[in-house]
Short mmCIF file of C-alpha atoms and ligand atoms in Angstrom, two decimals:
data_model
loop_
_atom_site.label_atom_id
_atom_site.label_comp_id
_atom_site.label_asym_id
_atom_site.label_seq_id
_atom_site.Cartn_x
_atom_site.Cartn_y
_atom_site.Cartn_z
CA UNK A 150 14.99 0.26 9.96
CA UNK A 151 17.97 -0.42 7.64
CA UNK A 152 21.16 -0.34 8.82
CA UNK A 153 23.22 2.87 9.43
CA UNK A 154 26.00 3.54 7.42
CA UNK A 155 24.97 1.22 4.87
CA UNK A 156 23.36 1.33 1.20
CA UNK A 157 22.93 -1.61 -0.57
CA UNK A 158 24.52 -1.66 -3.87
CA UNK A 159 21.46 -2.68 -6.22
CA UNK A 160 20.22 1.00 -4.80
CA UNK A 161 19.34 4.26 -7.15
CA UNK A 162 17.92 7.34 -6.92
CA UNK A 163 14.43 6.12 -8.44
CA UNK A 164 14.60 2.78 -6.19
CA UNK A 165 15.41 5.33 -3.18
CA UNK A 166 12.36 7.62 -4.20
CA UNK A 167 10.27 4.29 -5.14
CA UNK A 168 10.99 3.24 -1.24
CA UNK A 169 9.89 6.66 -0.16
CA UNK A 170 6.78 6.67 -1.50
CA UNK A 171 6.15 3.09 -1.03
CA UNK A 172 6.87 3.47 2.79
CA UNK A 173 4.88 6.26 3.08
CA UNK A 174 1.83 4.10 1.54
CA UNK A 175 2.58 1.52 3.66
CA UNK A 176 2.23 3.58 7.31
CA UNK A 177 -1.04 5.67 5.95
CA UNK A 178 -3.01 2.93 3.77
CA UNK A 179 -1.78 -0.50 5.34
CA UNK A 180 -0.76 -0.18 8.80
CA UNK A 181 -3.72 1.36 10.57
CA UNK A 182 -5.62 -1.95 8.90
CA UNK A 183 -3.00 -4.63 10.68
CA UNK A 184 -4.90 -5.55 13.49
CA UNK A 185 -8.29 -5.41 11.96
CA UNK A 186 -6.99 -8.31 9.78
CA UNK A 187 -5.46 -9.83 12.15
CA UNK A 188 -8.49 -10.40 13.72
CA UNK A 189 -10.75 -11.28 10.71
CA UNK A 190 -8.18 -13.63 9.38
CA UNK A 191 -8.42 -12.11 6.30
CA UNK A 192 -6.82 -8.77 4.11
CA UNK A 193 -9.43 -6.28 2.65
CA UNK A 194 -9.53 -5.93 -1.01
CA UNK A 195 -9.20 -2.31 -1.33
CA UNK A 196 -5.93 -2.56 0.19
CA UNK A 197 -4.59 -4.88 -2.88
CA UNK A 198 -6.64 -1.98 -4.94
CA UNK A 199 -4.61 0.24 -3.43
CA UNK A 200 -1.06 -1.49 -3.83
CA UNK A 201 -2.13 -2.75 -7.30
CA UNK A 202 -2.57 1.52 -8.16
CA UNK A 203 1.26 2.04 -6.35
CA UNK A 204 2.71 -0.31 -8.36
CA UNK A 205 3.65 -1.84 -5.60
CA UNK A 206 2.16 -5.83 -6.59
CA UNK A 207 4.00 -6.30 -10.30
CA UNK A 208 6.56 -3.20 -10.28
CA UNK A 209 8.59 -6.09 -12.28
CA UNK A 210 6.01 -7.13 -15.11
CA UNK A 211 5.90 -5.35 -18.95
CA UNK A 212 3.81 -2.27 -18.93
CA UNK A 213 2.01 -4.18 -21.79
CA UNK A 214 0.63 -6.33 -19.20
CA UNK A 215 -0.35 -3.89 -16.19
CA UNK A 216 3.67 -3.89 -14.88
CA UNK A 217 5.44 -1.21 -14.26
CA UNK A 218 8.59 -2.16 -16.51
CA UNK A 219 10.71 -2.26 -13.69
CA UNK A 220 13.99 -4.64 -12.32
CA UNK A 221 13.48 -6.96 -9.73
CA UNK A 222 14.76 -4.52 -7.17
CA UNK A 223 11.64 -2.72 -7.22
CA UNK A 224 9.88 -5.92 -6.10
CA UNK A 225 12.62 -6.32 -3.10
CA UNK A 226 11.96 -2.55 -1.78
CA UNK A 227 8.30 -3.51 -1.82
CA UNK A 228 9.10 -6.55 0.17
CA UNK A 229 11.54 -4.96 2.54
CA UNK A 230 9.44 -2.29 3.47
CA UNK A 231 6.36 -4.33 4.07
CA UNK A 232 8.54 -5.84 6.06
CA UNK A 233 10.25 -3.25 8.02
CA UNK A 234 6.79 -1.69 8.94
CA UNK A 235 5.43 -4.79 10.02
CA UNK A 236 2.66 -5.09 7.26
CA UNK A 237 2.25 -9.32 7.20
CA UNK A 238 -1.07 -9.63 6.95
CA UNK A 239 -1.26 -8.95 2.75
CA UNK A 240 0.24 -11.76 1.13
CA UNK A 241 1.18 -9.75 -1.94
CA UNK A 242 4.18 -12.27 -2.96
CA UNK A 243 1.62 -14.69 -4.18
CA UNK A 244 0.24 -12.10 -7.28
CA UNK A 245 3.80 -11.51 -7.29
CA UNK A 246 4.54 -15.27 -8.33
CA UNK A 247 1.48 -16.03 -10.00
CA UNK A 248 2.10 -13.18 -12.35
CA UNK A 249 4.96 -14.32 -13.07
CA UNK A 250 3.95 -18.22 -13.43
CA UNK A 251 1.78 -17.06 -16.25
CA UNK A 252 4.29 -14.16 -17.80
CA UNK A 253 6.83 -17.00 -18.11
CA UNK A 254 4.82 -19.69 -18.68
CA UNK A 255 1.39 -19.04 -19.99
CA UNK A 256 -0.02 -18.24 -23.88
CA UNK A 257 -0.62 -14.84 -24.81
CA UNK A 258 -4.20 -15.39 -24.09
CA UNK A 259 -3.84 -16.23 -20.29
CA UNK A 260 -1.20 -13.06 -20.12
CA UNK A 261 -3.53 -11.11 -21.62
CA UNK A 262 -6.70 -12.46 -19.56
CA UNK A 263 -4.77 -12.42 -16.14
CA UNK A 264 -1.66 -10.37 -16.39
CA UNK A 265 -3.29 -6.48 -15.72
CA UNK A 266 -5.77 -8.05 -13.21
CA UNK A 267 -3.36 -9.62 -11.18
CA UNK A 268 -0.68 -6.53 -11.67
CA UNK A 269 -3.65 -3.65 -10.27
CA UNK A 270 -4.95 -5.88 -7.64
CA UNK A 271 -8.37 -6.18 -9.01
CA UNK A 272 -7.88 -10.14 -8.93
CA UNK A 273 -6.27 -11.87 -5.95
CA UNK A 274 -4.47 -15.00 -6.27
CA UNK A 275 -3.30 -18.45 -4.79
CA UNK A 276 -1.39 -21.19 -5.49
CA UNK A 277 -2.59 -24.40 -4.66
CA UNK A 278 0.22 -27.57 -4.61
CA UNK A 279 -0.06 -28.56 -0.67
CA UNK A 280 -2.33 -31.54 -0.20
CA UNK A 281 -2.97 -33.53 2.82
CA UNK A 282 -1.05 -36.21 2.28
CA UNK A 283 2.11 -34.46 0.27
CA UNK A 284 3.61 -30.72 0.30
CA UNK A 285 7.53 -31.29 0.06
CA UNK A 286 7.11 -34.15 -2.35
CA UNK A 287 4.81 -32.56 -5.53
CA UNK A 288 5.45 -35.24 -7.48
CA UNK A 289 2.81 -37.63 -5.01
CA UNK A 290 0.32 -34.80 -5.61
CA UNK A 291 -2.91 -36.49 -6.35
CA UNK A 292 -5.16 -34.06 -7.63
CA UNK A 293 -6.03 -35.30 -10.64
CA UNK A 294 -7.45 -32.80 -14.41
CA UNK A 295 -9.26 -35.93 -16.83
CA UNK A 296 -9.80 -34.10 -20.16
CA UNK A 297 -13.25 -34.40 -21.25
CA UNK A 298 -13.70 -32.80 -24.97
CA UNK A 299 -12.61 -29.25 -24.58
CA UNK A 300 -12.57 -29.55 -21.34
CA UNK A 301 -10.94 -30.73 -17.88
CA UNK A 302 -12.53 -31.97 -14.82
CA UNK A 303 -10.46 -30.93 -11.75
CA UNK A 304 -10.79 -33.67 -8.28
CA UNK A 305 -8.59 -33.21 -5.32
CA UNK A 306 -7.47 -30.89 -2.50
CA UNK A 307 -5.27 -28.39 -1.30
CA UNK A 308 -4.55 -27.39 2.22
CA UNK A 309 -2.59 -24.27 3.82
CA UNK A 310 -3.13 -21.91 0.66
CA UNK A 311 -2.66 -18.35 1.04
CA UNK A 312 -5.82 -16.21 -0.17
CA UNK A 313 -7.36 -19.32 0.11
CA UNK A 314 -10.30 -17.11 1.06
CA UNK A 315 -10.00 -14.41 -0.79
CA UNK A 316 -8.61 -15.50 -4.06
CA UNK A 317 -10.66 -15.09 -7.84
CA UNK A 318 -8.08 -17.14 -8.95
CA UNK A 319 -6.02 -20.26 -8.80
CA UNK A 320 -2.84 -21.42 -10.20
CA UNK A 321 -3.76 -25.73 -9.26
CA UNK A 322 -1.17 -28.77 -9.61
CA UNK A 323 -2.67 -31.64 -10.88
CA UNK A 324 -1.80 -35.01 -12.79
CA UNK A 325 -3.07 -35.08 -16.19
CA UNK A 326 -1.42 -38.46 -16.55
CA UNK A 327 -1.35 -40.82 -13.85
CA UNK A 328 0.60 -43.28 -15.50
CA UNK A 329 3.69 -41.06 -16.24
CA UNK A 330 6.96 -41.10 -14.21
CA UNK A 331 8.15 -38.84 -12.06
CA UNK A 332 7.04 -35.32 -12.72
CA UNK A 333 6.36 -35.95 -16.62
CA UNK A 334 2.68 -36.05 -15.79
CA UNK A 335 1.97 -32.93 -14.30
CA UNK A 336 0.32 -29.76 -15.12
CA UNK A 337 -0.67 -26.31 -14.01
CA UNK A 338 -4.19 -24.87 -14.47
CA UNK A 339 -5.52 -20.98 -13.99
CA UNK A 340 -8.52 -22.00 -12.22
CA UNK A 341 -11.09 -19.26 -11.76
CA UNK A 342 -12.84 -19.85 -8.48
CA UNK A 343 -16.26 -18.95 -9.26
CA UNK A 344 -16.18 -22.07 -11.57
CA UNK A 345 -18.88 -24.75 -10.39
CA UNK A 346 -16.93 -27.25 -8.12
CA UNK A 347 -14.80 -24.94 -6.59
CA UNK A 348 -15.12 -24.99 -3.25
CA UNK A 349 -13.59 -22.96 -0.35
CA UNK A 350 -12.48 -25.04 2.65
CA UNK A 351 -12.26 -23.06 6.12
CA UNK A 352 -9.52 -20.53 6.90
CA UNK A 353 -7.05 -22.40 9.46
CA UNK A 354 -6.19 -21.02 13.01
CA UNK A 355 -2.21 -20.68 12.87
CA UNK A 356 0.49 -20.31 15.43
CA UNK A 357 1.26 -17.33 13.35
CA UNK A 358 0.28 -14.40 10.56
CA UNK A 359 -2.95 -14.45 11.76
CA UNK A 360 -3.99 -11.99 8.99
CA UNK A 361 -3.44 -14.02 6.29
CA UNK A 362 -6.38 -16.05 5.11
CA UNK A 363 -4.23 -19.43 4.81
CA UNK A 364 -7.07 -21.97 3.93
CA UNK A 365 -8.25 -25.60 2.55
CA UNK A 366 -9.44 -26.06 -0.97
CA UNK A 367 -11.69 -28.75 -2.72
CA UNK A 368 -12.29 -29.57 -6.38
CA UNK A 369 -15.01 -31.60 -6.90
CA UNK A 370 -15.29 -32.41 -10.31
CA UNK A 371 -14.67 -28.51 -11.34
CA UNK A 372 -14.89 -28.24 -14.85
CA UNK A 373 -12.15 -25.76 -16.64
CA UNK A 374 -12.04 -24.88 -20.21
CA UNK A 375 -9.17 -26.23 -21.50
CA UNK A 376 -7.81 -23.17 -22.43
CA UNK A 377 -7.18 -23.01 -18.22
CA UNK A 378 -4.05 -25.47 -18.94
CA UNK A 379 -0.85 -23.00 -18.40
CA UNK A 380 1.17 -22.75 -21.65
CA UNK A 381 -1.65 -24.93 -23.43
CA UNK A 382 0.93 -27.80 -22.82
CA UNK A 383 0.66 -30.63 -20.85
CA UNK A 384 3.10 -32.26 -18.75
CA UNK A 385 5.23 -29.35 -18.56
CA UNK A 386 3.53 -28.30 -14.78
CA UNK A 387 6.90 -29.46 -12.46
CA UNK A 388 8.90 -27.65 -15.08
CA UNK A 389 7.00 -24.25 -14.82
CA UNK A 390 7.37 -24.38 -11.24
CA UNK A 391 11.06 -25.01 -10.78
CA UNK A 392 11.39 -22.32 -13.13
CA UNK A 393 10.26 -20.00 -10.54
CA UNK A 394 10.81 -21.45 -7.61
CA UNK A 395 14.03 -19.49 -7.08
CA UNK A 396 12.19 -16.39 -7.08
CA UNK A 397 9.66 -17.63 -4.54
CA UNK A 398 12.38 -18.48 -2.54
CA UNK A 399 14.28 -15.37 -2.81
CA UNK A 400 11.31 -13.34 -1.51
CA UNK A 401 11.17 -14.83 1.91
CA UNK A 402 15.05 -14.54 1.72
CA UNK A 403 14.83 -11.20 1.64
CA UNK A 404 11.70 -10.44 3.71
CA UNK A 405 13.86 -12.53 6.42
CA UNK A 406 16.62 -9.87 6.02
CA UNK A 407 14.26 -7.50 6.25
CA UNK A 408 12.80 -8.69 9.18
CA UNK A 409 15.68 -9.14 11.62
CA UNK A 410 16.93 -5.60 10.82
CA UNK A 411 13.56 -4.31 12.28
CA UNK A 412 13.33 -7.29 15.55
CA UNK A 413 16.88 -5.33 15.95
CA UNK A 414 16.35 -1.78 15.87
CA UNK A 415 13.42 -2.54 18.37
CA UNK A 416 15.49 -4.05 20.73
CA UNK A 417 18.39 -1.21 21.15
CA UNK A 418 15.33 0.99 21.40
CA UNK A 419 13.76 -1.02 23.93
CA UNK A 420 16.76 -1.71 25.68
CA UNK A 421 17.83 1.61 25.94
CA UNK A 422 14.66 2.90 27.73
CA UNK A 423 14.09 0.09 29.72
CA UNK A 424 15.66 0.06 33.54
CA UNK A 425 16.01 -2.63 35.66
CA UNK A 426 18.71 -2.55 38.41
CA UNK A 427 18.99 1.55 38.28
CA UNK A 428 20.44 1.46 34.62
CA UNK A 429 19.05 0.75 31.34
CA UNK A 430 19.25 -2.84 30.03
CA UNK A 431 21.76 -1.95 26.93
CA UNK A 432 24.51 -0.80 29.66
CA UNK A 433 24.51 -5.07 30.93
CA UNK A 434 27.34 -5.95 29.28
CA UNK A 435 25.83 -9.42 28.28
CA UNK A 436 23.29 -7.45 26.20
CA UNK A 437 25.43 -5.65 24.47
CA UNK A 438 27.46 -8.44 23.66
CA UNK A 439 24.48 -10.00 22.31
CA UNK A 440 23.69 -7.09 20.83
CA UNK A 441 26.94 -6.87 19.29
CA UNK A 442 26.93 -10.61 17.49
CA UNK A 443 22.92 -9.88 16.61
CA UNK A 444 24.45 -6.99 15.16
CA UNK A 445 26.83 -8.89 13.01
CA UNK A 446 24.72 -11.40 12.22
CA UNK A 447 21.99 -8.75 10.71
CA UNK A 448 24.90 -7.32 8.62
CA UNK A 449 25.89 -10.38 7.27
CA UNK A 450 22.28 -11.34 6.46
CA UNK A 451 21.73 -7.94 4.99
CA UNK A 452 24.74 -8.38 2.50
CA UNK A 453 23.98 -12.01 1.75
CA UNK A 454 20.25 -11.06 0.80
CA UNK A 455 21.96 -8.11 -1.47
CA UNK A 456 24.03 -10.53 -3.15
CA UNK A 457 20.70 -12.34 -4.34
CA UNK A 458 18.70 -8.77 -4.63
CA UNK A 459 22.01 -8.52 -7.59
CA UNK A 460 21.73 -11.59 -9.16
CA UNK A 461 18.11 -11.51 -9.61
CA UNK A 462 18.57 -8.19 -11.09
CA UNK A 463 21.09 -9.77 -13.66
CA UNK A 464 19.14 -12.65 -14.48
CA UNK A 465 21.86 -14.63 -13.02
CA UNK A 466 19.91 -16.13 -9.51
CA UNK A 467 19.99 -19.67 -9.74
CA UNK A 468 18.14 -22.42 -7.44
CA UNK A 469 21.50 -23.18 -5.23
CA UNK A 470 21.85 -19.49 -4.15
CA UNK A 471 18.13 -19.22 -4.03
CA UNK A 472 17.82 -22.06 -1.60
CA UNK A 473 21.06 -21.04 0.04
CA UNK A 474 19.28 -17.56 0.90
CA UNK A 475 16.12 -19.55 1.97
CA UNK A 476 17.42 -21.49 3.90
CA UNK A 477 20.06 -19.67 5.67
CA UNK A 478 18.22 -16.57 6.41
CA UNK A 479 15.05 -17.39 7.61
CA UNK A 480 17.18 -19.69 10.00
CA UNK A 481 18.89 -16.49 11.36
CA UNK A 482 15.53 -15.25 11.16
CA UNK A 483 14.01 -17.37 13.67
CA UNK A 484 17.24 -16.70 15.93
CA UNK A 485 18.11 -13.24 15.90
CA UNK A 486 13.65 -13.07 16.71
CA UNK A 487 13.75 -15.30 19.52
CA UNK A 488 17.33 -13.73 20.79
CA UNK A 489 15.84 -10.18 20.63
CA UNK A 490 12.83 -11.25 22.34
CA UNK A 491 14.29 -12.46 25.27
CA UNK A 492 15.38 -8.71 26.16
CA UNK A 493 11.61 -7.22 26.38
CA UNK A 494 11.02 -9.86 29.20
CA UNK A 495 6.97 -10.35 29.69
CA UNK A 496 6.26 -7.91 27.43
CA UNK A 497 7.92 -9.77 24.79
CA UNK A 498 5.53 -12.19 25.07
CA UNK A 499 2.60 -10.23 25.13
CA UNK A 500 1.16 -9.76 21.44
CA UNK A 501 0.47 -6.16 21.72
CA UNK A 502 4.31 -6.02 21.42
CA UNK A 503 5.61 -6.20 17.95
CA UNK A 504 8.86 -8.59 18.57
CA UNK A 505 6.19 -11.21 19.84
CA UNK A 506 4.44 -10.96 16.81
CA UNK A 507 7.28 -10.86 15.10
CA UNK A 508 8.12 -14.32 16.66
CA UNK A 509 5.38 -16.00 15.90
CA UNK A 510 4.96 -14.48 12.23
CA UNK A 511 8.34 -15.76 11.52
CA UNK A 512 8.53 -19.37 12.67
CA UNK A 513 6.67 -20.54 9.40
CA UNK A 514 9.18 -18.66 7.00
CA UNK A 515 11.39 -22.25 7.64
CA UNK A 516 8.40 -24.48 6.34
CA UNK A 517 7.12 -23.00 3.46
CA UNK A 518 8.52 -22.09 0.03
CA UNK A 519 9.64 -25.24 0.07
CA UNK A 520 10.95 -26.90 4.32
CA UNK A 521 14.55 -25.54 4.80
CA UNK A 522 15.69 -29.48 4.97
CA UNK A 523 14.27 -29.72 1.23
CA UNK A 524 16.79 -26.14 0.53
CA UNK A 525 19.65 -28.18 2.28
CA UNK A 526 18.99 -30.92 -0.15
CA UNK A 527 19.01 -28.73 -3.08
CA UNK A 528 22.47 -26.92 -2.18
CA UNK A 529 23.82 -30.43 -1.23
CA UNK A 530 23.44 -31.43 -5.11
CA UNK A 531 25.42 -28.34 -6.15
CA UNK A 532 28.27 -29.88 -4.23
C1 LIG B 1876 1.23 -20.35 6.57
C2 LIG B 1876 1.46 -21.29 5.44
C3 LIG B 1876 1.22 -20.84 4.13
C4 LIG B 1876 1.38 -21.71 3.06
N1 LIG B 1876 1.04 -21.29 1.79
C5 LIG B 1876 1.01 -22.20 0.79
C6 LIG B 1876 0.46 -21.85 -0.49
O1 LIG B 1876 0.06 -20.71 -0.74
N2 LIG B 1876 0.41 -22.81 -1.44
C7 LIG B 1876 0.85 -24.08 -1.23
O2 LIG B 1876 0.75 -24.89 -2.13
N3 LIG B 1876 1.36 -24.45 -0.02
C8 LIG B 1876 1.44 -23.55 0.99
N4 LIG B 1876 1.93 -23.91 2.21
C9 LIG B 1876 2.41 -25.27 2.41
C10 LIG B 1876 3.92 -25.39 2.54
O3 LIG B 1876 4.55 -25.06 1.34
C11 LIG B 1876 4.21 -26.82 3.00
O4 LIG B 1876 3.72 -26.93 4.34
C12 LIG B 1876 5.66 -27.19 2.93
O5 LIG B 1876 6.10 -27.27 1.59
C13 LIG B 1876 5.96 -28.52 3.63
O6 LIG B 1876 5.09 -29.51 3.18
P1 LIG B 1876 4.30 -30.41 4.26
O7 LIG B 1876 3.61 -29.48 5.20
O8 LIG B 1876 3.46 -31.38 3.53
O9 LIG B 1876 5.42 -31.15 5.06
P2 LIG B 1876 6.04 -32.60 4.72
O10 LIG B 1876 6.34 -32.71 3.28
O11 LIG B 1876 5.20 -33.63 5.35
O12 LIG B 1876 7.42 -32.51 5.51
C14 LIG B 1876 7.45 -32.40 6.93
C15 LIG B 1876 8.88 -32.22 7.36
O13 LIG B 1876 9.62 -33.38 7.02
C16 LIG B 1876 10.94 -33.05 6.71
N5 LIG B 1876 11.25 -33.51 5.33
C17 LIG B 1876 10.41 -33.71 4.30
N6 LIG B 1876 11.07 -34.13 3.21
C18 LIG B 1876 12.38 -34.20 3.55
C19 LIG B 1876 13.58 -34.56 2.85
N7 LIG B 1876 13.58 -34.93 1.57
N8 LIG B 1876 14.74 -34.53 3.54
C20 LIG B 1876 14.79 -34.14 4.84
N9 LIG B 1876 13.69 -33.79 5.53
C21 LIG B 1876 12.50 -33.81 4.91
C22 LIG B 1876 11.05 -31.52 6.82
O14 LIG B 1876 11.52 -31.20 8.11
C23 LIG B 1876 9.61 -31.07 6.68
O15 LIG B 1876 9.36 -29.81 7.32
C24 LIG B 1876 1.82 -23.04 3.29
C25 LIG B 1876 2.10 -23.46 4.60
C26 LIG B 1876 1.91 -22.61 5.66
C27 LIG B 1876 2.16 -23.15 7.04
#
C-alpha cells in the first residue's frame, strides 16, 4: 500500500524485516477475525495474546519491562500496517499509551506490576478522562478520588472509552482536590477493574469502528489502594498527560497517513477495472485529475507524517508538531476517504466494500485524541 518509488527515511533493514513479519501476522492472525468483531463489538483476547508475543503492542518499552528495546519507529510500522490492511477493530494504541503513562510516569512498583502485562497483551487497557458533561475541557472533570487511610474512594463516570469492555485495567482522571485551581488538583489512578465498584457501562452503537468495544464506565465508591495513585504523587495527573499527549496524537497522525495511502491504492484499482461508458473509469479525465491531486495530497501527507515518525525517534516531537500532524492529517483523512469514495459509486456505499468502511472508520479520527479545533488552538499558541 505505500507509495511507489518511495522509502521513508526513518526506514532500516530490521524496521523493513520488522514490517514483513508484522504484515504477514496481520493478514493470517488478525484479518480473517475483522468482521467477526465487527459484529460482536468487541476484539478477542487471544488476538492481543498474539500481538503482545510479536512484539507488536510495546516494540518501544525496555526489555526490563516486557518491551522490545526498540525506537519509536517500530511502533509506527505496527500502526501503519494495521492500517494498511485494514485491521481497526484492535485498539492496540491504548496499551501503547498506557504503557507508556506508567513507564514515564509511574513508581517502579506500578512499572513493575503493569509494564510486562500490558507489553504481552495478557492485560488490556483503557483510559478513562471523557465524562458526560466534559471531554475537551479535563480540567471540569468531576470524578472525584477522597483518600480514606491508605486508601481512595473513586465516584464518577466516563463515557466513549476504548476497551471499555474488555479492559483489566484503567488509567482514571479524577480530582483529588476540589478546591485547587486549574489543573493543580488532578490525578491519575491504575484502576484494576475487578475492584468492587467498578462497573462496566454498555458498549455504544457508533457511526463507525464498529469493532472496537468503545463503552461507558461508573465508579461507585471503588475503593483503590493508594498505591493505585500514578507516580505516588498527587496533583501531578494534567501534567502526566500532557506529557504524552503528543504521542497519542502522533499515532492517529500517522495511522491517518496510513490510511489514505490504502483508500488510494483501492481506488486506481477499482477504477481501472471498472467500465462505464465502454472504457474504464481511470481513462475520464476528471478522475484522473482527481486522482492526480489525491495523489499529491497522499505524498505530502506521507512526508509530513515522516517528519513526525523522525522527531519522535529523536526525542525531539513536541505538542505544536504533534497537534499540527493531528490535526492536519486526519483532516486530509476524511477528504481524500470521502473523494475516493465517490469513484466506487453504490458500491462505495455498501459496507462489504472496504472504502465505505473506511469512511465511516475515519470520521472519528477528527474528534478524539483531543477535537481538531482543540489542535488548532494548541498550534495557534506556538504562533
Ligand atoms: C470512538 C471514540 C473513542 C474514544 N476513546 C476515548 C478513550 O479511550 N478515552 C477517553 O477518555 N475518551 C475517549 N473518547 C472521547 C474523545 O476524546 C472526546 O469525544 C473528545 O475529546 C471531545 O470531547 P467531547 O466529546 O466532550 O466534546 P466537547 O468537549 O463537548 O466538544 C464538542 C465540540 O466543540 C468544539 N470545541 C470544544 N472546545 C473548543 C475550543 N476550545 N475551541 C473551539 N472549539 C471547541 C469542537 O468542535 C468539539 O468537537 C473517544 C471518543 C470516541 C468517539
Amino acid at each position: 500500500m505505500r507509495l511507489e518509488n518511495y522509502r521513508s527515511p526513518w526506514m532500516d533493514a530490521d524496521l523493513d524485516a520488522f514490517r514483513d513479519s508484522v504484515r504477514r501476522f496481520i493478514r493470517e492472525q488478525l484479518l480473517p477475525h475483522e468482521d467477526k468483531w465487527r459484529e460482536q463489538h468487541r476484539s478477542d483476547r487471544e488476538a492481543w495474546r498474539a500481538c503482545g508475543e510479536m512484539g507488536m503492542i510495546l516494540p518501544d518499552m525496555p526489555s526490563e519491562y516486557g518491551g522490545v528495546d526498540g525506537s519509536p519507529a517500530y511502533y509506527a510500522v505496527v500502526m501503519e500496517e494495521l492500517n494498511y490492511a485494514g485491521s481497526v477493530s484492535i485498539a492496540l494504541g491504548i496499551n501503547h499509551i498506557v504503557g507508556h503513562y506508567i513507564l514515564a510516569s509511574g513508581t517502579e512498583e506500578q512499572k513493575r506490576q503493569w509494564l510486562p502485562g500490558i507489553a504481552s497483551g495478557e492485560i488490556i487497557t483503557s483510559i478513562a478522562m471523557t465524562e458526560p458533561g466534559t471531554g475537551s475541557d479535563l480540567q471540569g472533570v468531576r470524578t472525584r478520588a477522597v483518600k480514606k487511610g491508605d486508601k481512595y474512594v473513586i465516584s464518577g463516570s466516563k463515557t466513549f472509552i476504548s476497551n471499555g469492555q474488555n479492559s483489566d485495567m484503567v488509567v482514571v482522571i479524577a480530582k483529588t482536590d476540589t478546591e485547587a485551581k486549574g489543573s493543580k488538583g488532578i490525578s491519575l489512578f491504575i484502576v484494576d477493574t475487578r475492584t468492587p465498584g467498578f462497573i462496566r457501562g454498555q458498549c455504544l452503537d457508533k457511526v463507525g469502528l464498529p469493532g472496537q468495544d468503545t463503552s461507558e464506565m461508573f465508579f461507585d465508591e471503588c475503593e483503590v489502594p493508594a498505591s493505585s495513585l500514578l507516580g505516588g504523587v498527587e496533583g501531578k495527573g494534567f501534567y502526566q498527560l500532557m506529557q504524552q499527549l503528543p504521542y497519542e496524537r502522533a499515532e492517529i497522525a500517522i495511522a491517518a497517513a496510513a490510511a489514505m495511502e490504502r483508500a488510494f491504492a483501492l481506488t486506481v484499482d477499482y477504477t481501472r477495472e471498472r467500465k462505464a461508458f465502454g472504457k474504464s473509469i481511470l481513462e475520464f479525465q476528471n478522475t484522473r485529475f482527481q486522482l492526480a491531486e489525491i495523489k499529491a495530497i497522499v505524498m505530502a501527507s506521507r512526508t509530513f507524517c515522516d517528519l513526525i515518525v523522525q522527531r519522535w525517534v529523536d526525542g525531539t516531537l513536541d505538542t505544536t508538531m504533534a497537534s499540527m500532524g493531528k490535526f492536519w492529517l486526519t483532516d486530509r483523512q476524511c477528504e481524500v476517504v470521502d473523494r475516493c469514495l465517490q469513484f466506487f459509486g453504490g458500491f462505495g456505499y455498501m459496507n462489504e466494500y472496504p472504502i465505505a468502511r473506511m469512511f465511516s472508520d475515519s470520521r472519528v479520527a477528527r474528534i478524539y485524541g483531543g477535537a481538531n479545533e482543540i489542535q488548532r488552538e494548541l498550534v495557534g499558541r506556538s504562533l
